[in-house]
Amino acid sequence: MLIPDVNVLVDAWRPGSARHQSARQWLENASQSTELALPDAVLAGATRILTLRVRGLGFTVTSVLDEVAALLSAPGVRRVSSGPRHWAIFDSLCRELGATGNTIPDCYLAALAIERKATFVSRDRFFSTVPGLDWIDLPPTS
């Protein structure tokens, strides 16, 4: 099972991103051929970032939610939520890594991937420091 980070969806859905091509290709392949698990926090996070007016990205909430709906209807995709061990794993990661600010939601997603025995996919190198997390970085655009 693969769980993508918010940044993977943002890059895949934002044509102006330098990493758009590789993220889009990866997301299309993963959603068709593997078990791609999407936490609500990732879907909501991508929606939040892409619709921020200060970024001037020009996305409407409707256009982003249409992307989400299309992704959720792909054959290899399912939503995933936390289970009974999630909070304890999250607590442990936050304490061990000294998480603050922006690394708090990262620890939350990492704990979900650990609990679900999933591979977490992100371009954020922070995840390489998370103990017990199976993490992969996307290849750069070729």
PDB file of C-alpha atoms in Angstrom:
ATOM      1  CA  MET A   1       0.000   0.000   0.000  1.00  0.00           C
ATOM      2  CA  LEU A   2       1.252   3.482  -0.896  1.00  0.00           C
ATOM      3  CA  ILE A   3       0.230   6.695   0.875  1.00  0.00           C
ATOM      4  CA  PRO A   4       1.193   9.925  -0.912  1.00  0.00           C
ATOM      5  CA  ASP A   5       2.052  13.142   0.878  1.00  0.00           C
ATOM      6  CA  VAL A   6       0.158  16.366   0.223  1.00  0.00           C
ATOM      7  CA  ASN A   7       3.056  17.646  -1.908  1.00  0.00           C
ATOM      8  CA  VAL A   8       2.685  14.745  -4.346  1.00  0.00           C
ATOM      9  CA  LEU A   9      -0.946  15.643  -5.081  1.00  0.00           C
ATOM     10  CA  VAL A  10      -0.180  19.365  -5.295  1.00  0.00           C
ATOM     11  CA  ASP A  11       2.617  18.757  -7.807  1.00  0.00           C
ATOM     12  CA  ALA A  12       0.505  16.289  -9.790  1.00  0.00           C
ATOM     13  CA  TRP A  13      -2.428  18.678 -10.103  1.00  0.00           C
ATOM     14  CA  ARG A  14      -0.459  21.889 -10.641  1.00  0.00           C
ATOM     15  CA  PRO A  15       0.835  22.112 -14.230  1.00  0.00           C
ATOM     16  CA  GLY A  16       3.127  25.029 -13.329  1.00  0.00           C
ATOM     17  CA  SER A  17       5.109  22.945 -10.851  1.00  0.00           C
ATOM     18  CA  ALA A  18       8.653  21.985 -11.831  1.00  0.00           C
ATOM     19  CA  ARG A  19       7.823  18.480 -10.573  1.00  0.00           C
ATOM     20  CA  HIS A  20       4.420  18.257 -12.248  1.00  0.00           C
ATOM     21  CA  GLN A  21       5.331  15.714 -14.924  1.00  0.00           C
ATOM     22  CA  SER A  22       6.922  13.135 -12.620  1.00  0.00           C
ATOM     23  CA  ALA A  23       4.268  13.538  -9.916  1.00  0.00           C
ATOM     24  CA  ARG A  24       1.403  13.311 -12.415  1.00  0.00           C
ATOM     25  CA  GLN A  25       2.867  10.215 -14.053  1.00  0.00           C
ATOM     26  CA  TRP A  26       3.502   8.541 -10.702  1.00  0.00           C
ATOM     27  CA  LEU A  27      -0.016   9.335  -9.447  1.00  0.00           C
ATOM     28  CA  GLU A  28      -1.656   8.039 -12.628  1.00  0.00           C
ATOM     29  CA  ASN A  29       0.369   4.815 -12.534  1.00  0.00           C
ATOM     30  CA  ALA A  30      -0.161   4.242  -8.809  1.00  0.00           C
ATOM     31  CA  SER A  31      -3.899   4.866  -9.003  1.00  0.00           C
ATOM     32  CA  GLN A  32      -4.328   2.326 -11.791  1.00  0.00           C
ATOM     33  CA  SER A  33      -2.009  -0.482 -10.787  1.00  0.00           C
ATOM     34  CA  THR A  34      -1.359  -0.528  -7.042  1.00  0.00           C
ATOM     35  CA  GLU A  35      -3.178   0.011  -3.805  1.00  0.00           C
ATOM     36  CA  LEU A  36      -3.064   3.761  -3.362  1.00  0.00           C
ATOM     37  CA  ALA A  37      -4.398   4.782   0.047  1.00  0.00           C
ATOM     38  CA  LEU A  38      -5.547   8.361   0.552  1.00  0.00           C
ATOM     39  CA  PRO A  39      -6.018   9.823   4.022  1.00  0.00           C
ATOM     40  CA  ASP A  40      -8.581  12.603   4.317  1.00  0.00           C
ATOM     41  CA  ALA A  41      -5.830  14.815   5.767  1.00  0.00           C
ATOM     42  CA  VAL A  42      -3.873  14.531   2.499  1.00  0.00           C
ATOM     43  CA  LEU A  43      -6.925  15.254   0.343  1.00  0.00           C
ATOM     44  CA  ALA A  44      -7.933  18.231   2.495  1.00  0.00           C
ATOM     45  CA  GLY A  45      -4.337  19.497   2.648  1.00  0.00           C
ATOM     46  CA  ALA A  46      -3.946  19.469  -1.128  1.00  0.00           C
ATOM     47  CA  THR A  47      -7.295  21.237  -1.474  1.00  0.00           C
ATOM     48  CA  ARG A  48      -6.195  23.890   1.030  1.00  0.00           C
ATOM     49  CA  ILE A  49      -2.860  24.587  -0.661  1.00  0.00           C
ATOM     50  CA  LEU A  50      -4.165  24.655  -4.221  1.00  0.00           C
ATOM     51  CA  THR A  51      -6.970  27.088  -3.366  1.00  0.00           C
ATOM     52  CA  LEU A  52      -4.861  29.560  -1.353  1.00  0.00           C
ATOM     53  CA  ARG A  53      -5.406  32.995  -2.882  1.00  0.00           C
ATOM     54  CA  VAL A  54      -2.025  34.275  -1.690  1.00  0.00           C
ATOM     55  CA  ARG A  55      -0.315  31.685  -3.859  1.00  0.00           C
ATOM     56  CA  GLY A  56      -2.201  32.897  -6.913  1.00  0.00           C
ATOM     57  CA  LEU A  57      -2.513  29.392  -8.310  1.00  0.00           C
ATOM     58  CA  GLY A  58      -5.948  30.056  -9.761  1.00  0.00           C
ATOM     59  CA  PHE A  59      -7.577  26.850  -8.562  1.00  0.00           C
ATOM     60  CA  THR A  60     -11.192  26.920  -7.487  1.00  0.00           C
ATOM     61  CA  VAL A  61     -12.402  24.594  -4.791  1.00  0.00           C
ATOM     62  CA  THR A  62     -14.647  22.987  -7.414  1.00  0.00           C
ATOM     63  CA  SER A  63     -11.743  22.199  -9.750  1.00  0.00           C
ATOM     64  CA  VAL A  64      -9.694  20.650  -6.942  1.00  0.00           C
ATOM     65  CA  LEU A  65     -12.620  18.628  -5.607  1.00  0.00           C
ATOM     66  CA  ASP A  66     -13.209  17.368  -9.159  1.00  0.00           C
ATOM     67  CA  GLU A  67      -9.579  16.142  -9.224  1.00  0.00           C
ATOM     68  CA  VAL A  68     -10.120  14.450  -5.860  1.00  0.00           C
ATOM     69  CA  ALA A  69     -13.324  12.770  -7.076  1.00  0.00           C
ATOM     70  CA  ALA A  70     -11.607  11.521 -10.238  1.00  0.00           C
ATOM     71  CA  LEU A  71      -8.711  10.131  -8.208  1.00  0.00           C
ATOM     72  CA  LEU A  72     -11.013   8.407  -5.714  1.00  0.00           C
ATOM     73  CA  SER A  73     -12.863   6.698  -8.562  1.00  0.00           C
ATOM     74  CA  ALA A  74      -9.674   5.108  -9.959  1.00  0.00           C
ATOM     75  CA  PRO A  75      -9.498   1.308  -9.603  1.00  0.00           C
ATOM     76  CA  GLY A  76      -6.440   1.152  -7.336  1.00  0.00           C
ATOM     77  CA  VAL A  77      -7.494   3.898  -4.918  1.00  0.00           C
ATOM     78  CA  ARG A  78      -9.137   3.764  -1.525  1.00  0.00           C
ATOM     79  CA  ARG A  79      -9.466   6.101   1.409  1.00  0.00           C
ATOM     80  CA  VAL A  80      -7.640   5.169   4.580  1.00  0.00           C
ATOM     81  CA  SER A  81      -8.128   6.351   8.138  1.00  0.00           C
ATOM     82  CA  SER A  82      -6.310   5.952  11.400  1.00  0.00           C
ATOM     83  CA  GLY A  83      -6.793   2.951  13.619  1.00  0.00           C
ATOM     84  CA  PRO A  84      -6.526   2.331  17.355  1.00  0.00           C
ATOM     85  CA  ARG A  85      -2.697   2.521  17.509  1.00  0.00           C
ATOM     86  CA  HIS A  86      -2.349   5.745  15.496  1.00  0.00           C
ATOM     87  CA  TRP A  87      -2.334   8.257  18.338  1.00  0.00           C
ATOM     88  CA  ALA A  88       0.250   6.330  20.368  1.00  0.00           C
ATOM     89  CA  ILE A  89       2.544   6.119  17.320  1.00  0.00           C
ATOM     90  CA  PHE A  90       2.001   9.825  16.597  1.00  0.00           C
ATOM     91  CA  ASP A  91       2.756  10.745  20.214  1.00  0.00           C
ATOM     92  CA  SER A  92       5.943   8.683  20.164  1.00  0.00           C
ATOM     93  CA  LEU A  93       7.166  10.185  16.873  1.00  0.00           C
ATOM     94  CA  CYS A  94       6.495  13.755  17.989  1.00  0.00           C
ATOM     95  CA  ARG A  95       8.430  13.242  21.208  1.00  0.00           C
ATOM     96  CA  GLU A  96      11.308  11.317  19.644  1.00  0.00           C
ATOM     97  CA  LEU A  97      11.767  13.758  16.752  1.00  0.00           C
ATOM     98  CA  GLY A  98      11.092  16.900  18.784  1.00  0.00           C
ATOM     99  CA  ALA A  99       8.348  17.820  16.339  1.00  0.00           C
ATOM    100  CA  THR A 100       7.027  21.375  16.212  1.00  0.00           C
ATOM    101  CA  GLY A 101       5.040  23.489  13.766  1.00  0.00           C
ATOM    102  CA  ASN A 102       5.112  22.049  10.257  1.00  0.00           C
ATOM    103  CA  THR A 103       6.542  18.697  11.342  1.00  0.00           C
ATOM    104  CA  ILE A 104       3.459  17.944  13.478  1.00  0.00           C
ATOM    105  CA  PRO A 105       1.228  17.071  10.487  1.00  0.00           C
ATOM    106  CA  ASP A 106       4.178  15.196   8.963  1.00  0.00           C
ATOM    107  CA  CYS A 107       4.399  13.032  12.090  1.00  0.00           C
ATOM    108  CA  TYR A 108       0.634  12.522  11.937  1.00  0.00           C
ATOM    109  CA  LEU A 109       0.849  11.157   8.375  1.00  0.00           C
ATOM    110  CA  ALA A 110       3.975   9.128   9.140  1.00  0.00           C
ATOM    111  CA  ALA A 111       2.183   7.513  12.102  1.00  0.00           C
ATOM    112  CA  LEU A 112      -0.705   6.572   9.829  1.00  0.00           C
ATOM    113  CA  ALA A 113       1.658   4.960   7.312  1.00  0.00           C
ATOM    114  CA  ILE A 114       3.484   3.075  10.075  1.00  0.00           C
ATOM    115  CA  GLU A 115       0.232   1.865  11.613  1.00  0.00           C
ATOM    116  CA  ARG A 116      -1.086   0.687   8.240  1.00  0.00           C
ATOM    117  CA  LYS A 117       2.278  -0.844   7.221  1.00  0.00           C
ATOM    118  CA  ALA A 118       2.228   1.359   4.133  1.00  0.00           C
ATOM    119  CA  THR A 119       4.993   3.009   2.144  1.00  0.00           C
ATOM    120  CA  PHE A 120       4.861   6.793   2.400  1.00  0.00           C
ATOM    121  CA  VAL A 121       5.656   8.737  -0.779  1.00  0.00           C
ATOM    122  CA  SER A 122       6.933  12.312  -0.477  1.00  0.00           C
ATOM    123  CA  ARG A 123       9.573  14.687  -1.739  1.00  0.00           C
ATOM    124  CA  ASP A 124       9.990  16.005   1.808  1.00  0.00           C
ATOM    125  CA  ARG A 125      13.304  14.704   3.154  1.00  0.00           C
ATOM    126  CA  PHE A 126      11.999  15.000   6.723  1.00  0.00           C
ATOM    127  CA  PHE A 127      10.408  11.592   6.261  1.00  0.00           C
ATOM    128  CA  SER A 128      13.829   9.978   5.859  1.00  0.00           C
ATOM    129  CA  THR A 129      14.410  10.767   9.558  1.00  0.00           C
ATOM    130  CA  VAL A 130      11.261   9.063  10.841  1.00  0.00           C
ATOM    131  CA  PRO A 131      12.090   5.790  12.624  1.00  0.00           C
ATOM    132  CA  GLY A 132      10.065   2.815  11.456  1.00  0.00           C
ATOM    133  CA  LEU A 133       8.692   4.562   8.366  1.00  0.00           C
ATOM    134  CA  ASP A 134       8.972   2.932   4.949  1.00  0.00           C
ATOM    135  CA  TRP A 135       9.514   6.053   2.824  1.00  0.00           C
ATOM    136  CA  ILE A 136      10.322   6.678  -0.835  1.00  0.00           C
ATOM    137  CA  ASP A 137      11.119   9.867  -2.689  1.00  0.00           C
ATOM    138  CA  LEU A 138       9.753  10.392  -6.167  1.00  0.00           C
ATOM    139  CA  PRO A 139      12.353  10.496  -8.928  1.00  0.00           C
ATOM    140  CA  PRO A 140      13.016  13.926 -10.421  1.00  0.00           C
ATOM    141  CA  THR A 141      11.422  14.871 -13.712  1.00  0.00           C
ATOM    142  CA  SER A 142      13.329  13.245 -16.537  1.00  0.00           C
TER     143      SER A 142
END
